[in-house]
Amino acid sequence: MTTPEPLKNYIDGAFVDSTSDEVIDLVNPVDETVVGRAPVSTEADVEAAVSAARRAFRTWGKSTPGQRQSALLALADAIEAHSDELVEAQCRNTGQPKAVIAAEEVKVGADQLRFFAGAARLLEGKSAGEYMEGFTSYVRREPIGVVGQVTPWNYPFMMAIWKIGPALAAGNTIVLKPSDTTPESTLVLARLSKGILPDGVLNVVLGSAHTGAALVGHPALGLVSITGSVRAGIEVAVSAAKQLKRAHLELGGKAPAVVFDDTDIDKTASGIAEAAFFNGGQDCTAATRVLVHESIHDALVDALVAKAETIKTGLPDDPETFYGPLNNAAHFARVTEKIAALPAAAKIRTGGARVGDTGYFFAPTVITGVDQQDAIVQEETFGPVLTVQSFRDEEQAVELANGVDFGLAASVWTKDHGRVQRITAALDAGAVWVNCHIPLVAEMPHGGFKQSGYGKDLSAYGVEDYTRIKHVMSAHD
């Protein structure tokens, strides 16, 4: 069997070899075969990419909002025109259902890019005026410069769009490092940008955590942005702090779904199960903790189990597949170990094991009998695993919901409008859904509190995060 040539970095509008001889095998999680190799790029590679971005910023940073809008709209069109290629490239690395990649990442990604294209022309600031007699003041909202971005493996293409969209709309140039296990759809995106974005505006450097550290630590960057684990986010924040550069962190989650006794049990169970197991639970906003009123605990558990047992994990071309495998062997091992380490009181109601003998497939899992301090409740599992706890009243429901270190997302399930207002205000989460869980729209912000990080993706707030604000005051005489 012929050994595949290593993938190349995309720097200054061209695909170039890394200066490193070290490579990473890209493993298809469906059948555990090696489908490609990626270089572990060096500090020299990062330097070349940052230098290209710095040169490109001299002109892109001065481009008009209309020019940036036109480029982003053209890139969105190119994405839609090459959907099949993007889907195939990503599926090799993730094993996700192809229909899901096409609908939820490529199509949605193009739409989100079109939103950012429009947002480029709507940046806001305080109106010009005479706030001191004899002087006129106004605010300039400017691009930051070169930004470094690190994307995760759970939604490789969509996360790349979330990073580059607001950064480009605001006039910045980019060096992006995709996850070491899922680089291929990002490289297709980079290739599609050729001739649409000026050379050097978007650069992609492949590699390991070492490569990411070299990028994040580069002194020429004005901002570093990462979507990833809490551990990785802390490392990025520490590195950025040493150089007093800005950081944008979208980290983990442990989202509660708070269910009251006036809800439709079957409809609620269906909505929560789909939000828990979508993408194999490899979603930081996934519903992971069901908190249910004690009076309907057993009925809801039965409904959740019944729904979970209808959800299929399987091959990417199978139209009945709801989610594919876990992304990689190391992550599969971590999820398996978390299940093996459950306390004695915990009860696996369904799932809890591997599916099949090949690939990293894991069954939809529902667990009861857990305590608030158990690791399975407190720590992010990032797999198709759902725990269920009961509460007696609103006060205890909020206490349990907020009683973890994360604060990214939550949902409330009830027909009581007053309760909705009380609970949504009390929940310590950056996004709260009511009688639904997990839908996102480009116009609304995404980002969390506490150890879920800071900064916003999507929306006009996301674009503003990639700008700096300058006050200009002019004397009349």
Tab-separated table of C-alpha atoms in Angstrom:
chain	number	residue	atom	x	y	z
A	1	MET	CA	0.000	0.000	0.000
A	2	THR	CA	1.379	3.401	-1.012
A	3	THR	CA	2.108	5.751	1.872
A	4	PRO	CA	0.191	9.013	1.301
A	5	GLU	CA	2.211	12.171	0.912
A	6	PRO	CA	1.896	14.562	3.848
A	7	LEU	CA	-0.635	17.345	3.500
A	8	LYS	CA	0.711	20.839	2.993
A	9	ASN	CA	0.292	24.109	4.830
A	10	TYR	CA	-1.483	26.975	3.092
A	11	ILE	CA	0.640	30.110	3.380
A	12	ASP	CA	0.501	33.333	1.375
A	13	GLY	CA	-1.954	31.911	-1.140
A	14	ALA	CA	-0.065	28.686	-1.892
A	15	PHE	CA	0.237	25.151	-0.547
A	16	VAL	CA	3.760	24.646	0.771
A	17	ASP	CA	5.626	21.811	2.443
A	18	SER	CA	6.340	22.030	6.137
A	19	THR	CA	9.945	22.368	7.230
A	20	SER	CA	9.347	19.401	9.551
A	21	ASP	CA	9.882	15.720	8.764
A	22	GLU	CA	7.549	14.689	11.598
A	23	VAL	CA	4.049	13.627	10.558
A	24	ILE	CA	0.772	12.613	12.170
A	25	ASP	CA	-1.302	9.758	10.768
A	26	LEU	CA	-4.893	10.743	10.019
A	27	VAL	CA	-7.122	7.876	11.086
A	28	ASN	CA	-10.663	7.360	9.829
A	29	PRO	CA	-12.654	6.681	13.024
A	30	VAL	CA	-15.154	4.537	11.124
A	31	ASP	CA	-12.727	1.722	10.287
A	32	GLU	CA	-9.483	2.823	12.011
A	33	THR	CA	-7.558	2.965	8.719
A	34	VAL	CA	-4.906	5.581	7.962
A	35	VAL	CA	-6.330	7.914	5.318
A	36	GLY	CA	-3.667	10.590	5.259
A	37	ARG	CA	-0.710	12.210	6.944
A	38	ALA	CA	-0.268	15.741	8.233
A	39	PRO	CA	2.966	17.514	9.134
A	40	VAL	CA	3.823	18.663	12.629
A	41	SER	CA	4.652	22.186	11.578
A	42	THR	CA	7.504	24.022	13.230
A	43	GLU	CA	8.116	27.496	14.595
A	44	ALA	CA	9.597	28.336	11.186
A	45	ASP	CA	6.334	27.380	9.487
A	46	VAL	CA	4.362	29.494	11.949
A	47	GLU	CA	6.737	32.390	11.369
A	48	ALA	CA	6.238	32.149	7.604
A	49	ALA	CA	2.460	32.166	8.012
A	50	VAL	CA	2.457	35.096	10.444
A	51	SER	CA	4.793	37.064	8.196
A	52	ALA	CA	2.455	36.501	5.248
A	53	ALA	CA	-0.510	37.625	7.345
A	54	ARG	CA	1.336	40.753	8.461
A	55	ARG	CA	2.100	41.719	4.863
A	56	ALA	CA	-1.487	41.082	3.795
A	57	PHE	CA	-2.852	43.185	6.651
A	58	ARG	CA	-1.276	46.303	5.142
A	59	THR	CA	-3.952	46.265	2.457
A	60	TRP	CA	-6.741	44.036	3.827
A	61	GLY	CA	-6.810	46.055	7.052
A	62	LYS	CA	-7.565	49.158	4.955
A	63	SER	CA	-10.193	47.516	2.758
A	64	THR	CA	-13.703	48.910	2.868
A	65	PRO	CA	-16.560	47.020	4.534
A	66	GLY	CA	-18.133	46.646	1.108
A	67	GLN	CA	-14.997	45.018	-0.299
A	68	ARG	CA	-14.846	42.592	2.592
A	69	GLN	CA	-18.533	41.834	2.193
A	70	SER	CA	-18.077	40.999	-1.477
A	71	ALA	CA	-15.204	38.632	-0.719
A	72	LEU	CA	-17.106	36.797	2.014
A	73	LEU	CA	-20.191	36.446	-0.179
A	74	ALA	CA	-18.050	35.001	-2.975
A	75	LEU	CA	-16.440	32.565	-0.560
A	76	ALA	CA	-19.875	31.461	0.667
A	77	ASP	CA	-20.892	30.780	-2.943
A	78	ALA	CA	-17.716	28.749	-3.506
A	79	ILE	CA	-18.427	26.709	-0.389
A	80	GLU	CA	-21.896	25.788	-1.586
A	81	ALA	CA	-20.593	24.932	-5.044
A	82	HIS	CA	-18.030	22.531	-3.561
A	83	SER	CA	-20.231	21.000	-0.865
A	84	ASP	CA	-19.613	17.408	-1.957
A	85	GLU	CA	-15.852	17.845	-1.823
A	86	LEU	CA	-15.995	19.434	1.614
A	87	VAL	CA	-18.246	16.647	2.895
A	88	GLU	CA	-15.953	13.892	1.626
A	89	ALA	CA	-12.847	15.567	3.048
A	90	GLN	CA	-14.384	16.014	6.469
A	91	CYS	CA	-16.009	12.585	6.595
A	92	ARG	CA	-12.604	10.927	6.114
A	93	ASN	CA	-11.466	12.591	9.334
A	94	THR	CA	-14.626	12.457	11.463
A	95	GLY	CA	-16.874	9.637	10.262
A	96	GLN	CA	-19.877	11.930	10.695
A	97	PRO	CA	-22.991	11.163	8.631
A	98	LYS	CA	-22.456	12.822	5.270
A	99	ALA	CA	-25.966	14.235	5.236
A	100	VAL	CA	-25.291	15.918	8.585
A	101	ILE	CA	-22.026	17.482	7.384
A	102	ALA	CA	-23.736	18.775	4.248
A	103	ALA	CA	-26.761	20.213	6.038
A	104	GLU	CA	-25.411	21.291	9.431
A	105	GLU	CA	-21.884	22.431	8.569
A	106	VAL	CA	-21.456	23.227	4.872
A	107	LYS	CA	-24.878	24.721	4.149
A	108	VAL	CA	-25.129	26.404	7.543
A	109	GLY	CA	-21.496	27.533	7.307
A	110	ALA	CA	-22.147	29.296	4.003
A	111	ASP	CA	-25.183	30.993	5.538
A	112	GLN	CA	-23.180	32.099	8.559
A	113	LEU	CA	-20.477	33.500	6.309
A	114	ARG	CA	-23.146	35.529	4.519
A	115	PHE	CA	-24.260	36.892	7.876
A	116	PHE	CA	-20.700	37.984	8.645
A	117	ALA	CA	-20.506	39.565	5.192
A	118	GLY	CA	-23.465	41.751	6.111
A	119	ALA	CA	-22.134	42.430	9.601
A	120	ALA	CA	-18.940	43.853	8.061
A	121	ARG	CA	-21.011	46.874	7.022
A	122	LEU	CA	-22.827	47.361	10.327
A	123	LEU	CA	-20.113	47.899	12.931
A	124	GLU	CA	-21.302	50.409	15.515
A	125	GLY	CA	-19.831	52.966	17.885
A	126	LYS	CA	-20.825	56.046	19.872
A	127	SER	CA	-22.009	58.819	17.585
A	128	ALA	CA	-19.743	61.795	16.912
A	129	GLY	CA	-20.546	64.762	19.106
A	130	GLU	CA	-19.350	67.569	21.323
A	131	TYR	CA	-19.028	65.858	24.670
A	132	MET	CA	-16.775	68.723	25.820
A	133	GLU	CA	-17.304	72.289	24.674
A	134	GLY	CA	-14.984	73.176	21.809
A	135	PHE	CA	-14.112	69.583	20.945
A	136	THR	CA	-15.661	66.921	18.737
A	137	SER	CA	-15.189	63.259	19.617
A	138	TYR	CA	-15.878	60.113	17.683
A	139	VAL	CA	-15.023	56.435	17.883
A	140	ARG	CA	-13.119	54.394	15.340
A	141	ARG	CA	-13.647	50.634	15.430
A	142	GLU	CA	-10.547	49.105	13.846
A	143	PRO	CA	-9.288	45.611	13.053
A	144	ILE	CA	-6.820	44.195	15.560
A	145	GLY	CA	-4.263	42.983	13.014
A	146	VAL	CA	-3.026	39.408	12.709
A	147	VAL	CA	-5.044	36.921	14.757
A	148	GLY	CA	-4.169	33.326	15.592
A	149	GLN	CA	-6.981	30.776	15.705
A	150	VAL	CA	-7.159	27.143	16.835
A	151	THR	CA	-10.160	24.989	15.912
A	152	PRO	CA	-11.359	21.654	17.381
A	153	TRP	CA	-12.195	18.290	15.826
A	154	ASN	CA	-15.890	18.007	16.657
A	155	TYR	CA	-17.188	20.353	13.923
A	156	PRO	CA	-14.048	21.110	11.898
A	157	PHE	CA	-15.596	23.052	9.046
A	158	MET	CA	-18.215	24.961	11.021
A	159	MET	CA	-15.698	25.971	13.684
A	160	ALA	CA	-13.370	27.275	10.965
A	161	ILE	CA	-16.246	29.430	9.675
A	162	TRP	CA	-16.996	30.681	13.194
A	163	LYS	CA	-13.358	31.742	13.488
A	164	ILE	CA	-12.611	33.258	10.098
A	165	GLY	CA	-16.009	34.871	9.466
A	166	PRO	CA	-15.940	37.577	12.143
A	167	ALA	CA	-12.180	38.060	11.921
A	168	LEU	CA	-12.260	38.709	8.173
A	169	ALA	CA	-15.406	40.835	8.390
A	170	ALA	CA	-13.615	43.139	10.820
A	171	GLY	CA	-10.555	43.439	8.548
A	172	ASN	CA	-8.084	41.142	10.276
A	173	THR	CA	-5.756	38.608	8.692
A	174	ILE	CA	-5.524	35.059	10.005
A	175	VAL	CA	-3.246	32.155	10.816
A	176	LEU	CA	-5.433	29.167	11.658
A	177	LYS	CA	-4.384	25.792	13.039
A	178	PRO	CA	-7.022	23.063	12.697
A	179	SER	CA	-7.135	20.031	14.984
A	180	ASP	CA	-4.417	17.482	14.300
A	181	THR	CA	-7.040	14.793	13.591
A	182	THR	CA	-9.368	16.765	11.292
A	183	PRO	CA	-7.483	19.168	8.990
A	184	GLU	CA	-8.783	18.213	5.555
A	185	SER	CA	-11.997	20.241	5.213
A	186	THR	CA	-10.128	23.329	6.431
A	187	LEU	CA	-7.554	22.865	3.687
A	188	VAL	CA	-10.335	22.647	1.100
A	189	LEU	CA	-11.734	25.894	2.512
A	190	ALA	CA	-8.306	27.495	2.185
A	191	ARG	CA	-8.022	26.370	-1.439
A	192	LEU	CA	-11.466	27.765	-2.222
A	193	SER	CA	-10.390	31.134	-0.826
A	194	LYS	CA	-7.624	31.462	-3.459
A	195	GLY	CA	-8.497	34.307	-5.810
A	196	ILE	CA	-11.313	35.458	-3.509
A	197	LEU	CA	-9.247	36.574	-0.530
A	198	PRO	CA	-5.931	38.322	-1.231
A	199	ASP	CA	-2.903	36.087	-0.682
A	200	GLY	CA	-1.854	35.998	2.948
A	201	VAL	CA	-5.215	37.012	4.377
A	202	LEU	CA	-6.037	33.420	5.357
A	203	ASN	CA	-3.213	31.019	6.246
A	204	VAL	CA	-3.545	27.449	7.553
A	205	VAL	CA	-0.762	25.704	9.458
A	206	LEU	CA	-1.119	22.023	10.347
A	207	GLY	CA	0.363	20.360	13.380
A	208	SER	CA	0.182	19.200	16.957
A	209	ALA	CA	-0.286	20.967	20.273
A	210	HIS	CA	3.354	22.043	19.956
A	211	THR	CA	2.491	23.849	16.714
A	212	GLY	CA	-0.506	25.453	18.387
A	213	ALA	CA	1.663	26.672	21.252
A	214	ALA	CA	4.106	28.225	18.780
A	215	LEU	CA	1.256	30.035	17.067
A	216	VAL	CA	-0.419	31.244	20.247
A	217	GLY	CA	2.898	32.462	21.616
A	218	HIS	CA	3.908	34.440	18.549
A	219	PRO	CA	4.486	38.057	19.593
A	220	ALA	CA	3.053	39.563	16.386
A	221	LEU	CA	-0.478	38.373	17.070
A	222	GLY	CA	-2.974	40.855	18.444
A	223	LEU	CA	-5.500	38.225	19.516
A	224	VAL	CA	-5.596	34.459	19.921
A	225	SER	CA	-8.821	32.467	19.724
A	226	ILE	CA	-9.390	28.834	20.579
A	227	THR	CA	-12.314	26.473	20.759
A	228	GLY	CA	-11.279	23.509	22.858
A	229	SER	CA	-10.885	22.034	26.319
A	230	VAL	CA	-10.568	23.955	29.570
A	231	ARG	CA	-6.976	22.763	29.870
A	232	ALA	CA	-6.122	24.100	26.414
A	233	GLY	CA	-7.964	27.341	27.120
A	234	ILE	CA	-5.988	27.955	30.303
A	235	GLU	CA	-2.732	27.339	28.445
A	236	VAL	CA	-3.738	29.829	25.762
A	237	ALA	CA	-4.842	32.415	28.331
A	238	VAL	CA	-1.563	32.099	30.233
A	239	SER	CA	0.474	32.420	27.034
A	240	ALA	CA	-1.548	35.448	25.917
A	241	ALA	CA	-1.277	37.097	29.339
A	242	LYS	CA	2.502	36.974	29.231
A	243	GLN	CA	2.413	39.218	26.161
A	244	LEU	CA	-0.703	41.168	27.177
A	245	LYS	CA	-2.497	40.097	24.021
A	246	ARG	CA	-6.207	39.453	23.889
A	247	ALA	CA	-7.680	35.954	24.128
A	248	HIS	CA	-11.026	34.613	22.939
A	249	LEU	CA	-11.915	31.290	24.578
A	250	GLU	CA	-14.828	28.967	23.799
A	251	LEU	CA	-14.279	25.988	26.065
A	252	GLY	CA	-16.202	23.083	27.540
A	253	GLY	CA	-19.729	22.653	28.794
A	254	LYS	CA	-21.914	20.473	30.978
A	255	ALA	CA	-25.327	21.708	29.952
A	256	PRO	CA	-28.331	20.950	32.163
A	257	ALA	CA	-31.830	20.361	30.836
A	258	VAL	CA	-34.189	21.390	33.644
A	259	VAL	CA	-37.544	19.627	33.309
A	260	PHE	CA	-40.612	20.613	35.339
A	261	ASP	CA	-43.706	18.519	36.020
A	262	ASP	CA	-46.012	20.396	33.650
A	263	THR	CA	-44.148	19.396	30.500
A	264	ASP	CA	-45.107	16.919	27.786
A	265	ILE	CA	-42.942	13.954	28.812
A	266	ASP	CA	-42.620	12.205	25.450
A	267	LYS	CA	-41.968	15.415	23.504
A	268	THR	CA	-39.457	16.599	26.093
A	269	ALA	CA	-37.634	13.253	26.167
A	270	SER	CA	-37.358	13.273	22.401
A	271	GLY	CA	-35.961	16.810	22.310
A	272	ILE	CA	-33.453	16.193	25.073
A	273	ALA	CA	-32.251	12.863	23.684
A	274	GLU	CA	-31.609	14.358	20.261
A	275	ALA	CA	-29.726	17.265	21.862
A	276	ALA	CA	-27.710	14.841	23.984
A	277	PHE	CA	-26.697	12.410	21.249
A	278	PHE	CA	-26.342	14.666	18.205
A	279	ASN	CA	-22.813	14.323	16.822
A	280	GLY	CA	-22.236	11.596	19.389
A	281	GLY	CA	-22.485	14.122	22.221
A	282	GLN	CA	-19.285	15.707	20.910
A	283	ASP	CA	-20.742	19.170	21.316
A	284	CYS	CA	-19.960	21.548	24.154
A	285	THR	CA	-23.607	22.670	24.252
A	286	ALA	CA	-25.027	19.114	24.242
A	287	ALA	CA	-27.649	18.290	26.855
A	288	THR	CA	-25.645	16.189	29.299
A	289	ARG	CA	-27.475	16.507	32.633
A	290	VAL	CA	-31.223	16.041	32.921
A	291	LEU	CA	-32.609	17.606	36.088
A	292	VAL	CA	-36.225	16.553	36.464
A	293	HIS	CA	-38.943	17.194	39.037
A	294	GLU	CA	-39.165	14.222	41.371
A	295	SER	CA	-42.828	13.617	40.561
A	296	ILE	CA	-42.080	12.688	36.924
A	297	HIS	CA	-38.554	11.312	37.328
A	298	ASP	CA	-39.373	7.684	36.568
A	299	ALA	CA	-41.665	8.478	33.666
A	300	LEU	CA	-39.111	10.750	32.029
A	301	VAL	CA	-36.311	8.216	32.507
A	302	ASP	CA	-38.409	5.560	30.819
A	303	ALA	CA	-39.112	7.904	27.918
A	304	LEU	CA	-35.440	8.893	27.581
A	305	VAL	CA	-34.366	5.254	27.533
A	306	ALA	CA	-36.984	4.384	24.939
A	307	LYS	CA	-35.876	7.282	22.735
A	308	ALA	CA	-32.164	6.475	23.155
A	309	GLU	CA	-32.763	2.917	22.039
A	310	THR	CA	-34.193	4.165	18.734
A	311	ILE	CA	-31.134	6.312	17.981
A	312	LYS	CA	-28.612	4.679	15.687
A	313	THR	CA	-24.870	5.172	15.535
A	314	GLY	CA	-23.439	3.857	12.319
A	315	LEU	CA	-21.807	4.402	8.950
A	316	PRO	CA	-21.719	7.840	7.319
A	317	ASP	CA	-23.616	6.805	4.183
A	318	ASP	CA	-26.466	5.096	6.061
A	319	PRO	CA	-29.531	7.378	6.004
A	320	GLU	CA	-30.673	5.917	9.327
A	321	THR	CA	-27.453	6.911	11.121
A	322	PHE	CA	-28.064	9.688	13.640
A	323	TYR	CA	-24.432	10.025	14.700
A	324	GLY	CA	-21.121	8.473	13.777
A	325	PRO	CA	-18.118	7.323	15.801
A	326	LEU	CA	-16.205	9.210	18.446
A	327	ASN	CA	-13.425	11.117	16.761
A	328	ASN	CA	-10.264	9.298	17.764
A	329	ALA	CA	-8.840	6.433	19.772
A	330	ALA	CA	-7.674	8.576	22.684
A	331	HIS	CA	-11.079	10.183	23.090
A	332	PHE	CA	-12.860	6.839	22.764
A	333	ALA	CA	-10.663	5.552	25.589
A	334	ARG	CA	-11.493	8.565	27.783
A	335	VAL	CA	-15.242	8.094	27.364
A	336	THR	CA	-14.938	4.368	28.027
A	337	GLU	CA	-12.896	5.022	31.178
A	338	LYS	CA	-15.485	7.479	32.503
A	339	ILE	CA	-18.176	4.832	32.205
A	340	ALA	CA	-15.964	2.224	33.844
A	341	ALA	CA	-15.327	4.612	36.762
A	342	LEU	CA	-19.000	5.197	37.590
A	343	PRO	CA	-19.801	4.982	41.320
A	344	ALA	CA	-21.576	1.896	42.632
A	345	ALA	CA	-24.884	3.729	43.053
A	346	ALA	CA	-25.030	4.739	39.403
A	347	LYS	CA	-27.151	2.641	37.094
A	348	ILE	CA	-26.687	2.402	33.329
A	349	ARG	CA	-30.241	2.248	32.004
A	350	THR	CA	-29.177	1.757	28.385
A	351	GLY	CA	-25.938	1.845	26.413
A	352	GLY	CA	-22.643	2.327	28.187
A	353	ALA	CA	-20.574	0.249	25.775
A	354	ARG	CA	-18.882	0.085	22.423
A	355	VAL	CA	-20.938	-0.729	19.346
A	356	GLY	CA	-19.305	-3.244	16.992
A	357	ASP	CA	-15.710	-4.400	16.847
A	358	THR	CA	-14.244	-1.821	14.458
A	359	GLY	CA	-14.326	1.938	14.690
A	360	TYR	CA	-14.915	4.188	17.677
A	361	PHE	CA	-18.680	3.749	17.930
A	362	PHE	CA	-20.313	4.198	21.341
A	363	ALA	CA	-23.951	3.498	22.207
A	364	PRO	CA	-26.413	6.183	23.388
A	365	THR	CA	-26.178	6.027	27.171
A	366	VAL	CA	-28.597	7.040	29.944
A	367	ILE	CA	-27.432	6.883	33.565
A	368	THR	CA	-29.450	7.320	36.770
A	369	GLY	CA	-28.568	7.149	40.466
A	370	VAL	CA	-25.806	9.747	40.245
A	371	ASP	CA	-24.864	12.338	42.868
A	372	GLN	CA	-24.066	15.984	42.178
A	373	GLN	CA	-20.410	15.518	43.140
A	374	ASP	CA	-19.822	12.462	40.954
A	375	ALA	CA	-17.236	12.917	38.215
A	376	ILE	CA	-19.759	11.934	35.551
A	377	VAL	CA	-21.855	14.953	36.626
A	378	GLN	CA	-19.046	17.437	37.208
A	379	GLU	CA	-16.650	16.682	34.348
A	380	GLU	CA	-17.223	17.023	30.624
A	381	THR	CA	-17.647	13.608	28.995
A	382	PHE	CA	-18.011	14.830	25.400
A	383	GLY	CA	-19.715	11.638	24.349
A	384	PRO	CA	-23.235	10.203	23.950
A	385	VAL	CA	-23.812	10.068	27.701
A	386	LEU	CA	-26.756	11.537	29.610
A	387	THR	CA	-27.225	11.559	33.392
A	388	VAL	CA	-30.541	12.062	35.200
A	389	GLN	CA	-31.074	13.623	38.649
A	390	SER	CA	-34.271	14.681	40.417
A	391	PHE	CA	-35.151	17.920	42.221
A	392	ARG	CA	-37.997	18.924	44.540
A	393	ASP	CA	-38.496	22.639	43.715
A	394	GLU	CA	-37.221	25.559	41.645
A	395	GLU	CA	-34.568	26.531	44.167
A	396	GLN	CA	-32.974	23.092	44.157
A	397	ALA	CA	-33.247	22.860	40.364
A	398	VAL	CA	-31.222	26.056	39.945
A	399	GLU	CA	-28.723	24.958	42.595
A	400	LEU	CA	-28.074	21.686	40.773
A	401	ALA	CA	-28.002	23.317	37.345
A	402	ASN	CA	-25.436	25.914	38.424
A	403	GLY	CA	-23.473	23.500	40.610
A	404	VAL	CA	-20.714	22.742	38.092
A	405	ASP	CA	-17.697	24.701	36.892
A	406	PHE	CA	-19.107	25.215	33.403
A	407	GLY	CA	-21.585	27.827	32.197
A	408	LEU	CA	-21.994	27.505	28.462
A	409	ALA	CA	-25.591	26.443	27.884
A	410	ALA	CA	-28.776	25.174	29.547
A	411	SER	CA	-32.424	24.539	28.776
A	412	VAL	CA	-35.722	24.824	30.649
A	413	TRP	CA	-38.742	22.659	29.879
A	414	THR	CA	-42.048	23.973	31.216
A	415	LYS	CA	-45.364	25.530	30.154
A	416	ASP	CA	-45.273	28.130	32.964
A	417	HIS	CA	-44.295	31.534	31.534
A	418	GLY	CA	-43.482	33.045	34.931
A	419	ARG	CA	-41.253	30.101	35.762
A	420	VAL	CA	-39.450	30.561	32.452
A	421	GLN	CA	-38.601	34.144	33.391
A	422	ARG	CA	-37.368	33.190	36.861
A	423	ILE	CA	-35.289	30.201	35.814
A	424	THR	CA	-33.698	31.680	32.702
A	425	ALA	CA	-32.586	34.676	34.774
A	426	ALA	CA	-31.154	32.444	37.499
A	427	LEU	CA	-29.249	29.995	35.292
A	428	ASP	CA	-25.541	30.747	35.044
A	429	ALA	CA	-25.134	30.002	31.340
A	430	GLY	CA	-24.372	32.010	28.222
A	431	ALA	CA	-27.269	30.490	26.270
A	432	VAL	CA	-30.573	29.253	27.664
A	433	TRP	CA	-33.155	27.468	25.532
A	434	VAL	CA	-36.830	27.104	26.484
A	435	ASN	CA	-38.620	23.899	25.469
A	436	CYS	CA	-35.811	23.138	23.035
A	437	HIS	CA	-32.063	22.582	23.258
A	438	ILE	CA	-29.138	23.155	20.851
A	439	PRO	CA	-30.497	25.262	17.908
A	440	LEU	CA	-28.159	28.123	16.965
A	441	VAL	CA	-28.604	31.059	14.609
A	442	ALA	CA	-25.963	33.372	13.174
A	443	GLU	CA	-27.702	36.476	14.501
A	444	MET	CA	-27.452	35.454	18.180
A	445	PRO	CA	-24.255	35.182	20.278
A	446	HIS	CA	-22.691	31.938	21.426
A	447	GLY	CA	-20.312	31.840	24.385
A	448	GLY	CA	-20.216	30.963	28.035
A	449	PHE	CA	-19.381	31.916	31.592
A	450	LYS	CA	-17.082	30.445	34.249
A	451	GLN	CA	-14.796	27.708	32.905
A	452	SER	CA	-16.657	27.696	29.615
A	453	GLY	CA	-14.525	30.701	28.665
A	454	TYR	CA	-15.160	34.227	27.472
A	455	GLY	CA	-15.792	36.024	24.216
A	456	LYS	CA	-18.659	35.477	21.794
A	457	ASP	CA	-18.923	33.546	18.550
A	458	LEU	CA	-21.584	34.356	15.935
A	459	SER	CA	-23.659	37.586	15.930
A	460	ALA	CA	-22.481	41.185	15.818
A	461	TYR	CA	-20.905	40.608	19.233
A	462	GLY	CA	-18.592	38.061	17.649
A	463	VAL	CA	-17.448	40.590	15.057
A	464	GLU	CA	-16.898	43.235	17.726
A	465	ASP	CA	-14.588	40.841	19.584
A	466	TYR	CA	-12.212	41.077	16.610
A	467	THR	CA	-12.008	44.869	16.725
A	468	ARG	CA	-10.281	47.494	18.804
A	469	ILE	CA	-11.828	50.826	19.760
A	470	LYS	CA	-10.080	54.159	19.336
A	471	HIS	CA	-11.329	57.510	20.619
A	472	VAL	CA	-10.476	60.495	18.396
A	473	MET	CA	-10.952	64.030	19.782
A	474	SER	CA	-10.531	67.116	17.639
A	475	ALA	CA	-10.282	70.675	18.935
A	476	HIS	CA	-12.409	73.223	17.053
A	477	ASP	CA	-9.735	75.925	17.270
